[in-house]
């Protein structure tokens, strides 16, 4: 998910907690814990500052997004809340756990994926059933906030606000479930046709790009469960290319090769490179690493 979505997750989690008996200090600690907990796994972006070996692609959404680091971050957040706001009790640790868990788990569902099981496995887990920026999430969370705001303002809010936000969370979970069910259905329909298959959710709910690889051919198809999928483009990968020179000249290419489920290798007289076909749009992928042959 993008930074805005994770921030909204934190604010919606804050709204879902019953604060009727909380002091002002406790509310401040709660806001800090939910919002910071919803952002803290992305602290790995600072690794780009010292990355001299082209490994940032693996480090980002790597160890910090592991499910095994959830309690570590939660303990850190609870400790900071106790230090700054003098709050005590296990509830701060639990809230921190929920916030970090939501961040790390929600990132599994987009095409970027995470190192959810690091350090015990380096496999990038990705379902590809939710776009990185999901406007349905935004609409549900903004809708919940507007409902509470205007109902309170008019004096017509009949239920506690935290119940409204809990309903928002239920709707978010329902959306993820429906998207994942549809994506899995499409995946199963084409899985037997290819050696490798990946999904990438479109911004339009229920629409997916199915990327399948068979031999040196990668096919991109797009559609829905209701309309079926239709071929969009076919890509050829030079599977016989010698990539060792590319990896030596451009370490980011080796990282991308390890990180992506599969790649398309391109080679001509001028350059040798590879890219992730899941992000192929308008004739190119923004995850493309190459070397100029003239540099050899």
PDB file of C-alpha atoms in Angstrom:
ATOM      1  CA  UNK A   1       0.000   0.000   0.000  1.00  0.00           C
ATOM      2  CA  UNK A   2       1.026   3.622  -0.449  1.00  0.00           C
ATOM      3  CA  UNK A   3       1.900   5.979   2.400  1.00  0.00           C
ATOM      4  CA  UNK A   4      -1.481   7.734   2.325  1.00  0.00           C
ATOM      5  CA  UNK A   5      -3.369   4.448   2.655  1.00  0.00           C
ATOM      6  CA  UNK A   6      -1.225   3.321   5.582  1.00  0.00           C
ATOM      7  CA  UNK A   7      -1.797   6.672   7.288  1.00  0.00           C
ATOM      8  CA  UNK A   8      -5.549   6.326   6.779  1.00  0.00           C
ATOM      9  CA  UNK A   9      -5.341   2.798   8.201  1.00  0.00           C
ATOM     10  CA  UNK A  10      -3.782   4.228  11.339  1.00  0.00           C
ATOM     11  CA  UNK A  11      -6.401   6.959  11.685  1.00  0.00           C
ATOM     12  CA  UNK A  12      -9.245   4.492  11.091  1.00  0.00           C
ATOM     13  CA  UNK A  13      -7.785   2.150  13.700  1.00  0.00           C
ATOM     14  CA  UNK A  14      -7.654   5.097  16.113  1.00  0.00           C
ATOM     15  CA  UNK A  15     -11.303   5.811  15.358  1.00  0.00           C
ATOM     16  CA  UNK A  16     -12.264   2.173  15.965  1.00  0.00           C
ATOM     17  CA  UNK A  17     -11.098   2.263  19.593  1.00  0.00           C
ATOM     18  CA  UNK A  18     -13.627   3.232  22.270  1.00  0.00           C
ATOM     19  CA  UNK A  19     -12.122   6.380  23.815  1.00  0.00           C
ATOM     20  CA  UNK A  20     -15.066   7.349  26.019  1.00  0.00           C
ATOM     21  CA  UNK A  21     -13.120   6.655  29.217  1.00  0.00           C
ATOM     22  CA  UNK A  22      -9.709   7.765  28.008  1.00  0.00           C
ATOM     23  CA  UNK A  23      -7.862  10.810  29.267  1.00  0.00           C
ATOM     24  CA  UNK A  24      -6.429  13.340  26.847  1.00  0.00           C
ATOM     25  CA  UNK A  25      -2.961  11.912  27.412  1.00  0.00           C
ATOM     26  CA  UNK A  26      -4.173   8.398  26.632  1.00  0.00           C
ATOM     27  CA  UNK A  27      -5.835   9.608  23.439  1.00  0.00           C
ATOM     28  CA  UNK A  28      -2.576  11.225  22.347  1.00  0.00           C
ATOM     29  CA  UNK A  29      -0.693   8.002  23.073  1.00  0.00           C
ATOM     30  CA  UNK A  30      -3.303   6.051  21.123  1.00  0.00           C
ATOM     31  CA  UNK A  31      -3.040   8.330  18.098  1.00  0.00           C
ATOM     32  CA  UNK A  32       0.743   8.023  18.154  1.00  0.00           C
ATOM     33  CA  UNK A  33       0.624   4.229  18.450  1.00  0.00           C
ATOM     34  CA  UNK A  34      -1.919   3.640  15.681  1.00  0.00           C
ATOM     35  CA  UNK A  35      -0.483   6.071  13.131  1.00  0.00           C
ATOM     36  CA  UNK A  36       3.197   5.361  13.809  1.00  0.00           C
ATOM     37  CA  UNK A  37       2.502   1.629  13.946  1.00  0.00           C
ATOM     38  CA  UNK A  38       0.843   1.911  10.554  1.00  0.00           C
ATOM     39  CA  UNK A  39       3.986   3.524   9.113  1.00  0.00           C
ATOM     40  CA  UNK A  40       6.960   2.097  10.980  1.00  0.00           C
ATOM     41  CA  UNK A  41       7.642  -0.952   8.747  1.00  0.00           C
ATOM     42  CA  UNK A  42       8.451   1.479   5.916  1.00  0.00           C
ATOM     43  CA  UNK A  43      11.422   2.737   7.915  1.00  0.00           C
ATOM     44  CA  UNK A  44      13.380   0.443   5.592  1.00  0.00           C
ATOM     45  CA  UNK A  45      13.370   3.208   2.948  1.00  0.00           C
ATOM     46  CA  UNK A  46      16.404   4.721   4.701  1.00  0.00           C
ATOM     47  CA  UNK A  47      18.419   1.707   3.510  1.00  0.00           C
ATOM     48  CA  UNK A  48      18.605   3.464   0.134  1.00  0.00           C
ATOM     49  CA  UNK A  49      21.028   5.947   1.767  1.00  0.00           C
ATOM     50  CA  UNK A  50      23.789   3.358   2.141  1.00  0.00           C
ATOM     51  CA  UNK A  51      22.883   0.936  -0.638  1.00  0.00           C
ATOM     52  CA  UNK A  52      25.971   0.665  -2.803  1.00  0.00           C
ATOM     53  CA  UNK A  53      25.325  -2.887  -4.011  1.00  0.00           C
ATOM     54  CA  UNK A  54      21.922  -2.410  -5.664  1.00  0.00           C
ATOM     55  CA  UNK A  55      20.090  -4.387  -2.971  1.00  0.00           C
ATOM     56  CA  UNK A  56      17.426  -1.819  -2.081  1.00  0.00           C
ATOM     57  CA  UNK A  57      14.766  -3.694  -4.050  1.00  0.00           C
ATOM     58  CA  UNK A  58      15.211  -6.637  -1.676  1.00  0.00           C
ATOM     59  CA  UNK A  59      15.621  -4.560   1.481  1.00  0.00           C
ATOM     60  CA  UNK A  60      12.478  -2.490   0.920  1.00  0.00           C
ATOM     61  CA  UNK A  61       9.468  -4.397   2.219  1.00  0.00           C
ATOM     62  CA  UNK A  62      11.898  -7.024   3.426  1.00  0.00           C
ATOM     63  CA  UNK A  63      12.763  -7.792   7.049  1.00  0.00           C
ATOM     64  CA  UNK A  64      10.835  -4.832   8.473  1.00  0.00           C
ATOM     65  CA  UNK A  65       7.682  -6.251   6.877  1.00  0.00           C
ATOM     66  CA  UNK A  66       8.176  -9.681   8.409  1.00  0.00           C
ATOM     67  CA  UNK A  67       5.382 -11.008  10.596  1.00  0.00           C
ATOM     68  CA  UNK A  68       8.077 -11.971  13.105  1.00  0.00           C
ATOM     69  CA  UNK A  69       9.018  -8.328  13.643  1.00  0.00           C
ATOM     70  CA  UNK A  70       5.448  -7.283  14.501  1.00  0.00           C
ATOM     71  CA  UNK A  71       5.889  -7.813  18.280  1.00  0.00           C
ATOM     72  CA  UNK A  72       9.290  -6.112  18.177  1.00  0.00           C
ATOM     73  CA  UNK A  73       7.849  -2.940  16.672  1.00  0.00           C
ATOM     74  CA  UNK A  74       4.836  -3.165  18.999  1.00  0.00           C
ATOM     75  CA  UNK A  75       7.092  -3.331  22.053  1.00  0.00           C
ATOM     76  CA  UNK A  76       9.035  -0.306  20.776  1.00  0.00           C
ATOM     77  CA  UNK A  77       5.817   1.679  20.275  1.00  0.00           C
ATOM     78  CA  UNK A  78       4.464   0.696  23.686  1.00  0.00           C
ATOM     79  CA  UNK A  79       7.755   1.685  25.305  1.00  0.00           C
ATOM     80  CA  UNK A  80       7.714   5.083  23.608  1.00  0.00           C
ATOM     81  CA  UNK A  81       4.087   5.659  24.623  1.00  0.00           C
ATOM     82  CA  UNK A  82       4.964   4.849  28.221  1.00  0.00           C
ATOM     83  CA  UNK A  83       8.046   7.058  28.158  1.00  0.00           C
ATOM     84  CA  UNK A  84       6.367  10.117  26.630  1.00  0.00           C
ATOM     85  CA  UNK A  85       2.771   9.912  27.859  1.00  0.00           C
ATOM     86  CA  UNK A  86       3.299   7.826  31.037  1.00  0.00           C
ATOM     87  CA  UNK A  87       0.645   5.289  30.039  1.00  0.00           C
ATOM     88  CA  UNK A  88       0.824   1.743  31.329  1.00  0.00           C
ATOM     89  CA  UNK A  89      -0.702  -1.624  30.547  1.00  0.00           C
ATOM     90  CA  UNK A  90      -0.570  -4.293  27.859  1.00  0.00           C
ATOM     91  CA  UNK A  91      -3.241  -2.599  25.767  1.00  0.00           C
ATOM     92  CA  UNK A  92      -0.647  -0.310  24.136  1.00  0.00           C
ATOM     93  CA  UNK A  93       1.403  -3.306  23.067  1.00  0.00           C
ATOM     94  CA  UNK A  94      -1.719  -5.007  21.643  1.00  0.00           C
ATOM     95  CA  UNK A  95      -2.766  -1.880  19.734  1.00  0.00           C
ATOM     96  CA  UNK A  96       0.766  -1.541  18.366  1.00  0.00           C
ATOM     97  CA  UNK A  97       0.653  -5.197  17.278  1.00  0.00           C
ATOM     98  CA  UNK A  98      -2.601  -4.646  15.412  1.00  0.00           C
ATOM     99  CA  UNK A  99      -1.324  -1.504  13.654  1.00  0.00           C
ATOM    100  CA  UNK A 100       1.932  -3.101  12.474  1.00  0.00           C
ATOM    101  CA  UNK A 101       0.209  -6.365  11.559  1.00  0.00           C
ATOM    102  CA  UNK A 102      -2.284  -4.502   9.358  1.00  0.00           C
ATOM    103  CA  UNK A 103       0.575  -2.744   7.541  1.00  0.00           C
ATOM    104  CA  UNK A 104       2.632  -5.876   6.922  1.00  0.00           C
ATOM    105  CA  UNK A 105      -0.316  -8.073   5.989  1.00  0.00           C
ATOM    106  CA  UNK A 106      -2.050  -5.554   3.718  1.00  0.00           C
ATOM    107  CA  UNK A 107       1.150  -5.237   1.671  1.00  0.00           C
ATOM    108  CA  UNK A 108       0.924  -8.944   0.829  1.00  0.00           C
ATOM    109  CA  UNK A 109      -2.085  -8.325  -1.365  1.00  0.00           C
ATOM    110  CA  UNK A 110      -0.516  -6.014  -3.962  1.00  0.00           C
ATOM    111  CA  UNK A 111       1.924  -6.944  -6.709  1.00  0.00           C
ATOM    112  CA  UNK A 112       4.952  -5.580  -4.873  1.00  0.00           C
ATOM    113  CA  UNK A 113       4.724  -8.154  -2.097  1.00  0.00           C
ATOM    114  CA  UNK A 114       6.794  -8.462   1.079  1.00  0.00           C
ATOM    115  CA  UNK A 115       9.380 -10.598   2.806  1.00  0.00           C
ATOM    116  CA  UNK A 116       6.642 -11.728   5.176  1.00  0.00           C
ATOM    117  CA  UNK A 117       8.598 -14.710   6.515  1.00  0.00           C
ATOM    118  CA  UNK A 118      12.060 -13.175   6.705  1.00  0.00           C
ATOM    119  CA  UNK A 119      14.618 -13.993   8.030  1.00  0.00           C
ATOM    120  CA  UNK A 120      13.552 -17.631   7.720  1.00  0.00           C
ATOM    121  CA  UNK A 121      12.627 -17.313   4.038  1.00  0.00           C
ATOM    122  CA  UNK A 122      13.697 -14.806   1.386  1.00  0.00           C
ATOM    123  CA  UNK A 123      10.656 -15.575  -0.791  1.00  0.00           C
ATOM    124  CA  UNK A 124       8.629 -12.507  -1.703  1.00  0.00           C
ATOM    125  CA  UNK A 125       4.991 -13.296  -0.992  1.00  0.00           C
ATOM    126  CA  UNK A 126       2.555 -11.447  -3.225  1.00  0.00           C
ATOM    127  CA  UNK A 127      -1.075 -12.122  -4.070  1.00  0.00           C
ATOM    128  CA  UNK A 128      -1.576  -9.265  -6.538  1.00  0.00           C
ATOM    129  CA  UNK A 129      -5.291  -8.940  -5.748  1.00  0.00           C
ATOM    130  CA  UNK A 130      -5.255  -5.345  -4.461  1.00  0.00           C
ATOM    131  CA  UNK A 131      -3.671  -2.386  -6.303  1.00  0.00           C
ATOM    132  CA  UNK A 132      -0.920  -0.474  -4.497  1.00  0.00           C
ATOM    133  CA  UNK A 133      -3.271   2.521  -4.383  1.00  0.00           C
ATOM    134  CA  UNK A 134      -6.779   1.219  -3.738  1.00  0.00           C
ATOM    135  CA  UNK A 135      -9.372   3.950  -4.091  1.00  0.00           C
ATOM    136  CA  UNK A 136     -12.029   1.682  -2.564  1.00  0.00           C
ATOM    137  CA  UNK A 137     -10.064   1.733   0.698  1.00  0.00           C
ATOM    138  CA  UNK A 138      -9.910   5.520   0.529  1.00  0.00           C
ATOM    139  CA  UNK A 139     -13.642   5.805  -0.207  1.00  0.00           C
ATOM    140  CA  UNK A 140     -14.615   3.512   2.684  1.00  0.00           C
ATOM    141  CA  UNK A 141     -12.425   5.284   5.228  1.00  0.00           C
ATOM    142  CA  UNK A 142     -13.350   8.765   4.033  1.00  0.00           C
ATOM    143  CA  UNK A 143     -17.010   7.743   3.947  1.00  0.00           C
ATOM    144  CA  UNK A 144     -16.820   6.603   7.561  1.00  0.00           C
ATOM    145  CA  UNK A 145     -15.212   9.845   8.643  1.00  0.00           C
ATOM    146  CA  UNK A 146     -17.775  11.978   6.767  1.00  0.00           C
ATOM    147  CA  UNK A 147     -20.656   9.980   8.261  1.00  0.00           C
ATOM    148  CA  UNK A 148     -19.363  10.554  11.798  1.00  0.00           C
ATOM    149  CA  UNK A 149     -18.499  14.198  11.164  1.00  0.00           C
ATOM    150  CA  UNK A 150     -21.833  15.271   9.697  1.00  0.00           C
ATOM    151  CA  UNK A 151     -23.934  13.101  11.993  1.00  0.00           C
ATOM    152  CA  UNK A 152     -22.194  14.555  15.052  1.00  0.00           C
ATOM    153  CA  UNK A 153     -22.546  18.063  13.694  1.00  0.00           C
ATOM    154  CA  UNK A 154     -26.271  17.640  13.180  1.00  0.00           C
ATOM    155  CA  UNK A 155     -26.771  15.744  16.433  1.00  0.00           C
ATOM    156  CA  UNK A 156     -28.048  12.655  14.611  1.00  0.00           C
ATOM    157  CA  UNK A 157     -25.243  10.235  15.453  1.00  0.00           C
ATOM    158  CA  UNK A 158     -27.201   7.428  17.148  1.00  0.00           C
ATOM    159  CA  UNK A 159     -24.292   4.993  17.628  1.00  0.00           C
ATOM    160  CA  UNK A 160     -20.825   5.530  19.118  1.00  0.00           C
ATOM    161  CA  UNK A 161     -18.332   6.670  16.475  1.00  0.00           C
ATOM    162  CA  UNK A 162     -15.989   3.762  17.157  1.00  0.00           C
ATOM    163  CA  UNK A 163     -18.690   1.364  15.948  1.00  0.00           C
ATOM    164  CA  UNK A 164     -18.888   3.229  12.658  1.00  0.00           C
ATOM    165  CA  UNK A 165     -15.142   2.800  12.146  1.00  0.00           C
ATOM    166  CA  UNK A 166     -15.340  -0.855  13.106  1.00  0.00           C
ATOM    167  CA  UNK A 167     -17.967  -1.235  10.390  1.00  0.00           C
ATOM    168  CA  UNK A 168     -15.523   0.429   7.992  1.00  0.00           C
ATOM    169  CA  UNK A 169     -12.939  -2.210   8.897  1.00  0.00           C
ATOM    170  CA  UNK A 170     -15.465  -4.961   8.216  1.00  0.00           C
ATOM    171  CA  UNK A 171     -16.190  -3.455   4.797  1.00  0.00           C
ATOM    172  CA  UNK A 172     -12.459  -3.228   4.065  1.00  0.00           C
ATOM    173  CA  UNK A 173     -12.047  -6.907   4.971  1.00  0.00           C
ATOM    174  CA  UNK A 174     -15.026  -7.765   2.758  1.00  0.00           C
ATOM    175  CA  UNK A 175     -13.496  -5.848  -0.150  1.00  0.00           C
ATOM    176  CA  UNK A 176     -10.177  -7.663   0.264  1.00  0.00           C
ATOM    177  CA  UNK A 177     -11.996 -10.991   0.427  1.00  0.00           C
ATOM    178  CA  UNK A 178     -14.036 -10.330  -2.713  1.00  0.00           C
ATOM    179  CA  UNK A 179     -11.012  -9.092  -4.642  1.00  0.00           C
ATOM    180  CA  UNK A 180      -8.943 -12.072  -3.565  1.00  0.00           C
ATOM    181  CA  UNK A 181     -11.697 -14.542  -4.445  1.00  0.00           C
ATOM    182  CA  UNK A 182     -12.014 -13.065  -7.937  1.00  0.00           C
ATOM    183  CA  UNK A 183      -8.245 -12.971  -8.444  1.00  0.00           C
ATOM    184  CA  UNK A 184      -7.875 -16.562  -7.280  1.00  0.00           C
ATOM    185  CA  UNK A 185     -10.656 -17.640  -9.629  1.00  0.00           C
ATOM    186  CA  UNK A 186      -8.907 -16.081 -12.626  1.00  0.00           C
ATOM    187  CA  UNK A 187      -5.594 -17.555 -11.488  1.00  0.00           C
ATOM    188  CA  UNK A 188      -7.087 -21.047 -11.379  1.00  0.00           C
ATOM    189  CA  UNK A 189      -8.636 -20.616 -14.830  1.00  0.00           C
ATOM    190  CA  UNK A 190      -5.265 -20.050 -16.511  1.00  0.00           C
ATOM    191  CA  UNK A 191      -2.809 -21.775 -14.177  1.00  0.00           C
ATOM    192  CA  UNK A 192      -2.691 -24.933 -16.298  1.00  0.00           C
ATOM    193  CA  UNK A 193      -1.756 -22.951 -19.417  1.00  0.00           C
ATOM    194  CA  UNK A 194       1.550 -21.599 -18.124  1.00  0.00           C
ATOM    195  CA  UNK A 195       4.651 -22.614 -16.235  1.00  0.00           C
ATOM    196  CA  UNK A 196       4.412 -19.507 -14.049  1.00  0.00           C
ATOM    197  CA  UNK A 197       1.505 -17.147 -13.350  1.00  0.00           C
ATOM    198  CA  UNK A 198       1.250 -13.827 -11.522  1.00  0.00           C
ATOM    199  CA  UNK A 199      -1.585 -11.372 -10.884  1.00  0.00           C
ATOM    200  CA  UNK A 200      -1.711  -7.578 -10.847  1.00  0.00           C
ATOM    201  CA  UNK A 201      -4.919  -5.885  -9.721  1.00  0.00           C
ATOM    202  CA  UNK A 202      -6.158  -2.920 -11.717  1.00  0.00           C
ATOM    203  CA  UNK A 203      -7.405   0.329 -10.171  1.00  0.00           C
ATOM    204  CA  UNK A 204     -10.908  -0.662 -11.274  1.00  0.00           C
ATOM    205  CA  UNK A 205     -12.291  -3.128  -8.696  1.00  0.00           C
ATOM    206  CA  UNK A 206     -12.605  -6.668  -9.991  1.00  0.00           C
ATOM    207  CA  UNK A 207     -10.278  -6.080 -12.947  1.00  0.00           C
ATOM    208  CA  UNK A 208      -6.965  -7.935 -13.123  1.00  0.00           C
ATOM    209  CA  UNK A 209      -3.999  -8.385 -15.393  1.00  0.00           C
ATOM    210  CA  UNK A 210      -2.943 -12.030 -15.565  1.00  0.00           C
ATOM    211  CA  UNK A 211       0.726 -12.507 -16.461  1.00  0.00           C
ATOM    212  CA  UNK A 212       1.664 -15.986 -17.607  1.00  0.00           C
ATOM    213  CA  UNK A 213       5.028 -17.354 -18.711  1.00  0.00           C
ATOM    214  CA  UNK A 214       5.569 -20.432 -20.857  1.00  0.00           C
ATOM    215  CA  UNK A 215       9.076 -21.042 -22.147  1.00  0.00           C
ATOM    216  CA  UNK A 216      10.365 -17.773 -23.571  1.00  0.00           C
ATOM    217  CA  UNK A 217       6.896 -16.291 -24.047  1.00  0.00           C
ATOM    218  CA  UNK A 218       5.138 -14.023 -21.536  1.00  0.00           C
ATOM    219  CA  UNK A 219       1.476 -13.229 -22.159  1.00  0.00           C
ATOM    220  CA  UNK A 220      -0.481 -10.418 -20.522  1.00  0.00           C
ATOM    221  CA  UNK A 221      -4.254 -10.798 -20.396  1.00  0.00           C
ATOM    222  CA  UNK A 222      -6.773  -8.502 -18.766  1.00  0.00           C
ATOM    223  CA  UNK A 223     -10.356  -8.861 -17.614  1.00  0.00           C
ATOM    224  CA  UNK A 224     -12.753  -9.843 -14.852  1.00  0.00           C
ATOM    225  CA  UNK A 225     -14.446 -12.959 -13.566  1.00  0.00           C
ATOM    226  CA  UNK A 226     -17.666 -11.792 -15.218  1.00  0.00           C
ATOM    227  CA  UNK A 227     -16.323 -10.845 -18.654  1.00  0.00           C
ATOM    228  CA  UNK A 228     -13.454 -13.292 -18.865  1.00  0.00           C
ATOM    229  CA  UNK A 229      -9.931 -12.269 -19.785  1.00  0.00           C
ATOM    230  CA  UNK A 230      -8.612 -11.296 -23.186  1.00  0.00           C
ATOM    231  CA  UNK A 231      -5.004 -11.142 -24.407  1.00  0.00           C
ATOM    232  CA  UNK A 232      -3.429  -7.702 -24.257  1.00  0.00           C
ATOM    233  CA  UNK A 233       0.103  -8.297 -25.415  1.00  0.00           C
ATOM    234  CA  UNK A 234       2.719 -10.993 -25.878  1.00  0.00           C
ATOM    235  CA  UNK A 235       6.356 -10.537 -24.898  1.00  0.00           C
ATOM    236  CA  UNK A 236       9.412 -12.550 -25.889  1.00  0.00           C
ATOM    237  CA  UNK A 237      12.175 -13.234 -23.397  1.00  0.00           C
ATOM    238  CA  UNK A 238      15.691 -14.141 -24.471  1.00  0.00           C
ATOM    239  CA  UNK A 239      16.176 -17.043 -22.069  1.00  0.00           C
ATOM    240  CA  UNK A 240      19.543 -17.952 -23.596  1.00  0.00           C
ATOM    241  CA  UNK A 241      21.153 -14.594 -22.844  1.00  0.00           C
ATOM    242  CA  UNK A 242      24.228 -14.622 -20.611  1.00  0.00           C
ATOM    243  CA  UNK A 243      23.195 -12.489 -17.643  1.00  0.00           C
ATOM    244  CA  UNK A 244      26.455 -12.690 -15.688  1.00  0.00           C
ATOM    245  CA  UNK A 245      27.895  -9.650 -17.464  1.00  0.00           C
ATOM    246  CA  UNK A 246      24.678  -7.735 -16.801  1.00  0.00           C
ATOM    247  CA  UNK A 247      24.736  -8.634 -13.097  1.00  0.00           C
ATOM    248  CA  UNK A 248      28.376  -7.567 -12.840  1.00  0.00           C
ATOM    249  CA  UNK A 249      27.770  -4.242 -14.588  1.00  0.00           C
ATOM    250  CA  UNK A 250      24.427  -3.488 -12.930  1.00  0.00           C
ATOM    251  CA  UNK A 251      23.885  -5.149  -9.518  1.00  0.00           C
ATOM    252  CA  UNK A 252      20.302  -3.850  -9.459  1.00  0.00           C
ATOM    253  CA  UNK A 253      19.537  -6.226 -12.333  1.00  0.00           C
ATOM    254  CA  UNK A 254      20.548  -9.234 -10.231  1.00  0.00           C
ATOM    255  CA  UNK A 255      18.407  -7.959  -7.362  1.00  0.00           C
ATOM    256  CA  UNK A 256      15.415  -7.545  -9.674  1.00  0.00           C
ATOM    257  CA  UNK A 257      16.005 -11.053 -11.061  1.00  0.00           C
ATOM    258  CA  UNK A 258      15.857 -12.467  -7.505  1.00  0.00           C
ATOM    259  CA  UNK A 259      12.965 -10.255  -6.407  1.00  0.00           C
ATOM    260  CA  UNK A 260      10.465 -10.737  -9.254  1.00  0.00           C
ATOM    261  CA  UNK A 261       8.471 -13.957  -9.703  1.00  0.00           C
ATOM    262  CA  UNK A 262       9.837 -14.031 -13.261  1.00  0.00           C
ATOM    263  CA  UNK A 263      11.358 -11.563 -15.700  1.00  0.00           C
ATOM    264  CA  UNK A 264      11.531 -10.775 -19.394  1.00  0.00           C
ATOM    265  CA  UNK A 265      15.089 -10.664 -20.740  1.00  0.00           C
ATOM    266  CA  UNK A 266      15.728  -8.316 -23.662  1.00  0.00           C
ATOM    267  CA  UNK A 267      18.896  -8.151 -25.747  1.00  0.00           C
ATOM    268  CA  UNK A 268      19.855  -6.325 -28.910  1.00  0.00           C
ATOM    269  CA  UNK A 269      23.014  -4.876 -30.406  1.00  0.00           C
ATOM    270  CA  UNK A 270      23.036  -1.940 -27.991  1.00  0.00           C
ATOM    271  CA  UNK A 271      21.944  -3.256 -24.615  1.00  0.00           C
ATOM    272  CA  UNK A 272      21.112  -6.245 -22.434  1.00  0.00           C
ATOM    273  CA  UNK A 273      18.490  -5.975 -19.718  1.00  0.00           C
ATOM    274  CA  UNK A 274      15.529  -7.467 -17.919  1.00  0.00           C
ATOM    275  CA  UNK A 275      12.262  -6.226 -16.500  1.00  0.00           C
ATOM    276  CA  UNK A 276       9.309  -7.304 -14.375  1.00  0.00           C
ATOM    277  CA  UNK A 277       6.315  -7.850 -16.701  1.00  0.00           C
ATOM    278  CA  UNK A 278       3.797  -7.293 -13.889  1.00  0.00           C
ATOM    279  CA  UNK A 279       4.472  -3.576 -14.211  1.00  0.00           C
ATOM    280  CA  UNK A 280       4.408  -3.481 -18.014  1.00  0.00           C
ATOM    281  CA  UNK A 281       2.395  -0.488 -19.217  1.00  0.00           C
ATOM    282  CA  UNK A 282       2.367   1.345 -22.549  1.00  0.00           C
ATOM    283  CA  UNK A 283       5.222  -0.643 -24.045  1.00  0.00           C
ATOM    284  CA  UNK A 284       7.563  -0.593 -21.053  1.00  0.00           C
ATOM    285  CA  UNK A 285       7.988  -1.598 -17.413  1.00  0.00           C
ATOM    286  CA  UNK A 286       9.142   0.918 -14.838  1.00  0.00           C
ATOM    287  CA  UNK A 287      11.093  -1.906 -13.158  1.00  0.00           C
ATOM    288  CA  UNK A 288      13.699  -2.278 -15.889  1.00  0.00           C
ATOM    289  CA  UNK A 289      17.432  -2.706 -15.366  1.00  0.00           C
ATOM    290  CA  UNK A 290      19.943  -2.895 -18.208  1.00  0.00           C
ATOM    291  CA  UNK A 291      23.506  -2.287 -19.348  1.00  0.00           C
ATOM    292  CA  UNK A 292      24.881  -0.701 -22.502  1.00  0.00           C
ATOM    293  CA  UNK A 293      26.934  -3.186 -24.475  1.00  0.00           C
ATOM    294  CA  UNK A 294      29.276  -0.375 -25.499  1.00  0.00           C
ATOM    295  CA  UNK A 295      30.418  -0.332 -21.885  1.00  0.00           C
ATOM    296  CA  UNK A 296      31.876  -3.821 -22.180  1.00  0.00           C
TER     297      UNK A 296
END
